[in-house]
């Protein structure tokens, strides 16, 4: 039998070796077959993304991208409830309040990772099973393939906390059909299941219970090309019958969304909604009324400009906006009202759209000199 000290050494050695598959690690990184697999592993926090996870994922993607034996990258979440419910907002709030570097470092690292996913040379497959919001969207939407399930719940709810739909939202949202992206960005509307595919956010739809089999089949592919991977995903997709008959949740409202949300300013959108007066329009007014007026104006401009920019330029712009939010009032107030005190009654400053000047908004978009995000 091993002496106690030796036994401890053996255990420590074992822990070192199993670091990447250690069930307590926040993110698991492993190679199986020809696939690099990233597993977000904070189920209690709905796999929310923090800085240390980003700092592990980014170099691993870069390594796999260069590795001739890695043919694809798969990203997924644990716990069955969420792929990734967003960024670790509370940590950022605490840091921002005291001027801690994390408020800069987090966004810089996160957007750099979003860009690495958007430019990844290896096929990147995100299994967006469960809640996929904010930062979780950034980990998936810029990749080649996004597989939604009946459990997928997508939203960009940032305007409700005094932020804006970042992580490249300014790139992918205005590129969705019609004005869906503007609608999703401003109202934080939630899409479920197959609707995530119909909106153009997911590329495939597969039943949640079929994901382990799909993953095994992806891993078993021998030196696959992007086409081989697409074929495999398609073969699962065509067999998925859940909610196949249902029409897209926004179908009946698309005409209104496209006309009402194509206005040039938030004031004009509000005016058009009031003039429309339909139950749908009134509901949108109620929703927009709860959002940070500063966030709404910032977001509308972000999407209008992002529509014709590269992903890199969008992320650079969004980094400027993130730092403007860290300097401002509404982000801290929104996080307090929605996530901390949960009284759901944020007191926005300014409280009305009219009081958010164009000069103030323009200021949020100004370059940060040496502090700009460089991609």
Coordinates of C-alpha atoms in Angstrom, one line a residue:
X1 CA 0.0 0.0 0.0
X2 CA 1.1 3.5 -0.7
X3 CA 2.4 5.6 2.2
X4 CA 0.0 8.6 2.8
X5 CA 2.4 11.1 1.3
X6 CA 2.9 9.1 -1.8
X7 CA -0.8 8.5 -2.2
X8 CA -1.3 12.3 -2.0
X9 CA 1.4 12.7 -4.7
X10 CA -0.4 10.2 -6.9
X11 CA -3.7 12.0 -6.4
X12 CA -2.1 15.4 -7.2
X13 CA -0.5 14.0 -10.3
X14 CA -3.9 12.6 -11.4
X15 CA -5.6 15.9 -10.8
X16 CA -3.0 17.6 -12.9
X17 CA -3.5 15.2 -15.8
X18 CA -7.3 15.4 -15.6
X19 CA -7.4 19.2 -15.4
X20 CA -9.2 19.6 -18.7
X21 CA -11.8 17.0 -17.9
X22 CA -12.2 18.0 -14.3
X23 CA -15.9 18.3 -13.7
X24 CA -15.4 21.4 -11.5
X25 CA -13.5 23.4 -14.2
X26 CA -15.6 26.2 -15.6
X27 CA -14.8 25.2 -19.1
X28 CA -13.8 21.8 -20.4
X29 CA -11.5 21.6 -23.5
X30 CA -10.9 18.2 -25.0
X31 CA -10.0 16.6 -28.3
X32 CA -12.1 13.7 -29.4
X33 CA -11.5 12.1 -32.8
X34 CA -11.1 15.0 -35.3
X35 CA -13.0 17.4 -33.1
X36 CA -12.0 20.0 -30.6
X37 CA -14.8 20.2 -28.0
X38 CA -15.5 23.2 -25.8
X39 CA -17.9 22.6 -23.0
X40 CA -19.2 25.5 -20.9
X41 CA -19.4 24.1 -17.4
X42 CA -21.1 26.5 -15.0
X43 CA -24.5 24.9 -15.0
X44 CA -25.6 26.7 -11.7
X45 CA -24.8 30.1 -13.4
X46 CA -26.5 28.9 -16.6
X47 CA -23.0 28.7 -18.1
X48 CA -22.5 32.5 -18.0
X49 CA -19.3 33.5 -19.5
X50 CA -16.6 35.0 -17.3
X51 CA -13.1 36.3 -18.1
X52 CA -11.2 33.2 -17.1
X53 CA -13.4 31.1 -19.4
X54 CA -12.7 33.4 -22.3
X55 CA -9.0 33.3 -21.5
X56 CA -9.0 29.5 -21.8
X57 CA -11.3 29.3 -24.9
X58 CA -9.5 31.8 -27.0
X59 CA -6.0 30.3 -27.2
X60 CA -7.5 26.8 -27.6
X61 CA -9.5 27.9 -30.7
X62 CA -6.3 29.4 -32.1
X63 CA -4.3 26.2 -31.4
X64 CA -7.0 24.0 -33.0
X65 CA -7.2 26.3 -36.0
X66 CA -3.5 25.6 -36.7
X67 CA -3.6 21.8 -35.9
X68 CA -3.8 19.6 -39.0
X69 CA -5.4 16.9 -37.0
X70 CA -8.4 19.0 -35.8
X71 CA -11.1 19.2 -38.5
X72 CA -13.9 21.0 -36.6
X73 CA -14.7 22.7 -33.3
X74 CA -17.9 22.0 -31.3
X75 CA -19.1 24.2 -28.5
X76 CA -21.9 23.2 -26.1
X77 CA -23.1 23.8 -22.5
X78 CA -23.7 21.5 -19.5
X79 CA -26.7 21.1 -17.2
X80 CA -29.5 20.8 -19.8
X81 CA -31.0 24.3 -19.1
X82 CA -28.7 26.7 -21.0
X83 CA -26.1 26.8 -23.7
X84 CA -24.9 30.2 -22.2
X85 CA -27.2 32.7 -20.7
X86 CA -24.8 35.6 -21.2
X87 CA -21.7 37.3 -19.8
X88 CA -20.9 37.5 -16.2
X89 CA -22.7 40.9 -15.8
X90 CA -22.5 41.2 -12.0
X91 CA -18.7 40.9 -12.0
X92 CA -18.4 43.6 -14.6
X93 CA -20.8 45.8 -12.7
X94 CA -18.8 45.5 -9.5
X95 CA -15.6 46.2 -11.4
X96 CA -17.0 49.2 -13.3
X97 CA -18.3 50.9 -10.1
X98 CA -14.8 51.0 -8.6
X99 CA -13.0 51.6 -11.9
X100 CA -11.4 48.2 -11.9
X101 CA -9.6 47.0 -15.1
X102 CA -12.0 44.1 -15.5
X103 CA -14.6 46.5 -17.0
X104 CA -12.1 47.0 -19.8
X105 CA -10.5 43.6 -19.9
X106 CA -13.7 41.6 -20.0
X107 CA -15.2 43.3 -23.1
X108 CA -11.8 43.5 -24.9
X109 CA -11.2 39.7 -24.4
X110 CA -14.9 38.8 -25.2
X111 CA -15.0 40.7 -28.4
X112 CA -11.6 39.4 -29.4
X113 CA -13.0 35.9 -28.9
X114 CA -16.1 36.7 -30.9
X115 CA -13.8 37.8 -33.8
X116 CA -11.8 34.6 -33.5
X117 CA -15.0 32.6 -33.9
X118 CA -16.1 34.8 -36.8
X119 CA -12.8 34.3 -38.6
X120 CA -12.2 30.7 -37.6
X121 CA -10.7 28.6 -40.4
X122 CA -12.1 25.4 -39.1
X123 CA -15.8 24.6 -39.2
X124 CA -17.3 25.7 -35.9
X125 CA -20.5 24.0 -34.7
X126 CA -22.4 25.6 -31.8
X127 CA -25.0 23.3 -30.1
X128 CA -27.3 26.1 -28.8
X129 CA -29.6 23.9 -26.6
X130 CA -31.4 25.9 -23.9
X131 CA -31.0 29.5 -23.0
X132 CA -28.8 31.4 -25.4
X133 CA -28.6 35.1 -24.7
X134 CA -26.2 38.0 -24.9
X135 CA -22.6 36.6 -24.5
X136 CA -23.9 33.1 -25.4
X137 CA -25.1 34.5 -28.7
X138 CA -21.6 35.9 -29.3
X139 CA -20.1 32.4 -28.7
X140 CA -22.3 30.8 -31.4
X141 CA -23.8 33.2 -34.0
X142 CA -20.5 34.1 -35.7
X143 CA -19.6 30.4 -36.3
X144 CA -20.4 28.4 -39.4
X145 CA -23.1 26.2 -37.9
X146 CA -25.6 26.9 -35.2
X147 CA -27.9 24.0 -34.2
X148 CA -31.0 25.0 -32.3
X149 CA -33.4 22.6 -30.5
X150 CA -36.9 22.8 -29.1
X151 CA -35.3 24.0 -25.9
X152 CA -33.5 26.9 -27.4
X153 CA -34.4 30.3 -26.0
X154 CA -32.7 33.2 -27.8
X155 CA -32.7 36.8 -26.8
X156 CA -30.6 40.0 -26.8
X157 CA -32.1 41.6 -23.7
X158 CA -29.4 44.3 -23.2
X159 CA -31.6 47.4 -23.6
X160 CA -33.4 46.4 -20.4
X161 CA -30.2 46.7 -18.4
X162 CA -28.8 49.9 -19.9
X163 CA -26.5 48.1 -22.2
X164 CA -26.8 47.4 -26.0
X165 CA -26.8 44.1 -28.0
X166 CA -23.1 43.7 -28.2
X167 CA -20.8 40.7 -29.0
X168 CA -21.2 41.5 -32.7
X169 CA -24.9 42.2 -32.5
X170 CA -24.3 45.3 -34.6
X171 CA -23.1 42.9 -37.3
X172 CA -25.6 40.0 -37.4
X173 CA -28.8 41.7 -36.3
X174 CA -29.1 44.2 -39.2
X175 CA -28.3 41.3 -41.6
X176 CA -31.4 39.3 -40.6
X177 CA -34.3 39.5 -43.0
X178 CA -36.4 42.7 -43.0
X179 CA -36.2 44.6 -39.7
X180 CA -36.4 41.5 -37.5
X181 CA -32.9 42.3 -36.1
X182 CA -33.9 45.8 -35.1
X183 CA -37.0 44.5 -33.5
X184 CA -35.1 41.9 -31.5
X185 CA -32.4 44.4 -30.5
X186 CA -34.7 47.2 -29.3
X187 CA -37.4 45.1 -27.6
X188 CA -35.3 42.1 -26.3
X189 CA -38.1 39.8 -27.8
X190 CA -37.4 36.1 -27.0
X191 CA -37.4 33.6 -29.8
X192 CA -38.0 29.9 -28.9
X193 CA -37.1 26.6 -30.6
X194 CA -37.7 26.4 -34.3
X195 CA -38.3 30.2 -34.5
X196 CA -34.6 30.7 -33.8
X197 CA -34.0 28.9 -37.1
X198 CA -36.8 30.7 -39.0
X199 CA -35.4 34.1 -37.9
X200 CA -32.0 33.2 -39.5
X201 CA -30.1 32.9 -36.2
X202 CA -29.7 29.1 -36.3
X203 CA -28.6 27.2 -39.4
X204 CA -30.1 23.9 -38.3
X205 CA -32.8 22.5 -36.0
X206 CA -32.4 19.1 -34.3
X207 CA -34.3 17.6 -31.3
X208 CA -32.4 18.1 -28.0
X209 CA -32.3 14.3 -27.3
X210 CA -30.6 13.7 -30.7
X211 CA -27.6 16.0 -29.9
X212 CA -25.4 13.3 -28.2
X213 CA -25.8 11.1 -31.3
X214 CA -25.2 14.1 -33.6
X215 CA -22.1 14.9 -31.6
X216 CA -20.8 11.3 -31.8
X217 CA -21.3 11.3 -35.6
X218 CA -19.5 14.6 -35.9
X219 CA -16.6 13.3 -33.9
X220 CA -16.5 10.1 -36.0
X221 CA -16.1 11.9 -39.3
X222 CA -12.8 11.2 -40.9
X223 CA -11.0 14.4 -42.1
X224 CA -14.3 16.1 -43.0
X225 CA -14.7 19.2 -45.1
X226 CA -17.2 21.9 -44.3
X227 CA -19.5 20.2 -46.9
X228 CA -19.3 16.8 -45.1
X229 CA -20.2 18.5 -41.8
X230 CA -23.1 20.4 -43.5
X231 CA -24.4 17.2 -45.0
X232 CA -24.4 15.4 -41.6
X233 CA -26.2 18.4 -39.9
X234 CA -28.7 18.5 -42.8
X235 CA -29.4 14.7 -42.4
X236 CA -30.4 15.3 -38.8
X237 CA -32.2 18.5 -39.6
X238 CA -34.5 17.0 -42.2
X239 CA -35.5 14.2 -39.8
X240 CA -36.6 16.6 -37.0
X241 CA -40.3 16.9 -36.9
X242 CA -40.9 18.9 -33.7
X243 CA -43.0 22.0 -34.4
X244 CA -42.5 21.6 -38.1
X245 CA -46.0 22.7 -39.0
X246 CA -46.0 25.8 -36.8
X247 CA -45.6 29.1 -38.6
X248 CA -43.0 31.6 -37.5
X249 CA -44.1 33.5 -34.4
X250 CA -43.4 36.9 -36.0
X251 CA -45.0 36.0 -39.4
X252 CA -48.3 37.8 -38.9
X253 CA -46.4 40.9 -37.6
X254 CA -43.6 41.0 -40.2
X255 CA -45.2 43.7 -42.3
X256 CA -45.6 46.0 -39.3
X257 CA -42.1 45.2 -38.0
X258 CA -40.6 46.0 -41.3
X259 CA -42.4 49.4 -41.7
X260 CA -42.4 50.5 -38.0
X261 CA -38.8 49.6 -37.2
X262 CA -37.4 51.1 -40.4
X263 CA -37.6 54.7 -39.0
X264 CA -34.5 56.7 -38.7
X265 CA -34.8 57.6 -35.1
X266 CA -36.3 56.2 -31.9
X267 CA -38.7 59.1 -31.6
X268 CA -39.9 58.3 -35.1
X269 CA -40.3 54.6 -34.2
X270 CA -42.4 55.5 -31.2
X271 CA -44.5 58.0 -33.2
X272 CA -45.2 55.3 -35.9
X273 CA -46.2 52.8 -33.2
X274 CA -48.6 55.3 -31.6
X275 CA -50.1 56.1 -35.0
X276 CA -50.5 52.4 -35.8
X277 CA -52.4 51.8 -32.5
X278 CA -52.9 48.1 -33.1
X279 CA -52.6 45.7 -30.1
X280 CA -49.2 44.6 -31.5
X281 CA -48.0 48.2 -31.7
X282 CA -49.3 49.1 -28.2
X283 CA -47.5 46.1 -26.8
X284 CA -44.2 47.2 -28.4
X285 CA -44.7 50.7 -26.9
X286 CA -45.1 49.2 -23.5
X287 CA -41.9 47.2 -23.9
X288 CA -39.8 50.1 -25.3
X289 CA -41.1 52.3 -22.5
X290 CA -39.3 50.0 -19.9
X291 CA -36.0 50.2 -21.7
X292 CA -33.1 52.6 -21.1
X293 CA -33.7 55.6 -23.5
X294 CA -30.0 56.0 -23.8
X295 CA -29.6 52.3 -24.7
X296 CA -32.3 52.4 -27.3
X297 CA -30.7 55.4 -29.1
X298 CA -27.3 53.9 -28.9
X299 CA -28.6 50.5 -30.2
X300 CA -30.5 52.0 -33.2
X301 CA -27.4 53.8 -34.3
X302 CA -25.2 50.8 -33.7
X303 CA -27.4 48.6 -36.0
X304 CA -27.8 51.2 -38.7
X305 CA -24.0 51.7 -38.9
X306 CA -23.1 48.1 -38.4
X307 CA -25.3 47.0 -41.3
X308 CA -22.5 48.1 -43.7
X309 CA -19.4 47.4 -41.6
X310 CA -17.1 44.3 -41.3
X311 CA -17.4 42.2 -38.1
X312 CA -14.0 43.6 -37.0
X313 CA -15.2 47.2 -37.4
X314 CA -18.4 46.5 -35.6
X315 CA -16.6 44.9 -32.6
X316 CA -14.3 48.0 -32.4
X317 CA -17.3 50.2 -32.4
X318 CA -19.0 48.1 -29.8
X319 CA -16.0 48.2 -27.5
X320 CA -16.3 52.0 -27.6
X321 CA -19.9 51.7 -26.7
X322 CA -19.2 49.2 -23.9
X323 CA -16.8 51.7 -22.3
X324 CA -19.3 54.5 -22.7
X325 CA -21.8 52.3 -20.7
X326 CA -19.2 51.7 -18.0
X327 CA -18.8 55.5 -17.7
X328 CA -22.5 56.1 -17.6
X329 CA -25.4 55.7 -15.2
X330 CA -28.0 53.4 -16.8
X331 CA -26.0 50.2 -16.9
X332 CA -25.4 50.1 -13.1
X333 CA -29.0 51.1 -12.5
X334 CA -30.3 48.5 -14.9
X335 CA -28.3 45.7 -13.4
X336 CA -29.5 46.8 -9.9
X337 CA -33.2 46.8 -10.9
X338 CA -33.2 43.6 -13.0
X339 CA -30.4 41.4 -11.5
X340 CA -29.6 42.6 -7.9
X341 CA -32.7 44.1 -6.2
X342 CA -35.0 42.6 -8.8
X343 CA -37.6 45.4 -8.3
X344 CA -37.8 45.7 -12.1
X345 CA -38.2 49.5 -11.7
X346 CA -35.0 51.1 -13.1
X347 CA -34.8 54.9 -12.8
X348 CA -33.1 55.8 -16.1
X349 CA -31.2 59.0 -16.5
X350 CA -32.2 60.7 -18.8
X351 CA -35.7 59.2 -18.3
X352 CA -37.1 60.2 -21.7
X353 CA -35.9 59.7 -25.3
X354 CA -36.2 63.4 -26.0
X355 CA -33.6 64.1 -23.3
X356 CA -30.9 61.9 -24.8
X357 CA -29.2 64.3 -27.1
X358 CA -27.7 63.3 -30.5
X359 CA -24.4 64.8 -29.2
X360 CA -24.4 62.5 -26.2
X361 CA -25.0 59.5 -28.4
X362 CA -22.3 60.6 -30.9
X363 CA -19.9 60.9 -28.0
X364 CA -20.4 57.2 -27.1
X365 CA -19.1 56.3 -30.6
X366 CA -15.9 58.3 -30.5
X367 CA -12.6 56.5 -30.9
X368 CA -10.6 55.7 -27.7
X369 CA -7.2 56.4 -29.1
X370 CA -4.6 54.0 -27.6
X371 CA -7.4 52.2 -25.7
X372 CA -9.4 51.2 -28.8
X373 CA -9.9 47.6 -29.5
X374 CA -7.5 46.4 -32.2
X375 CA -8.3 43.2 -34.1

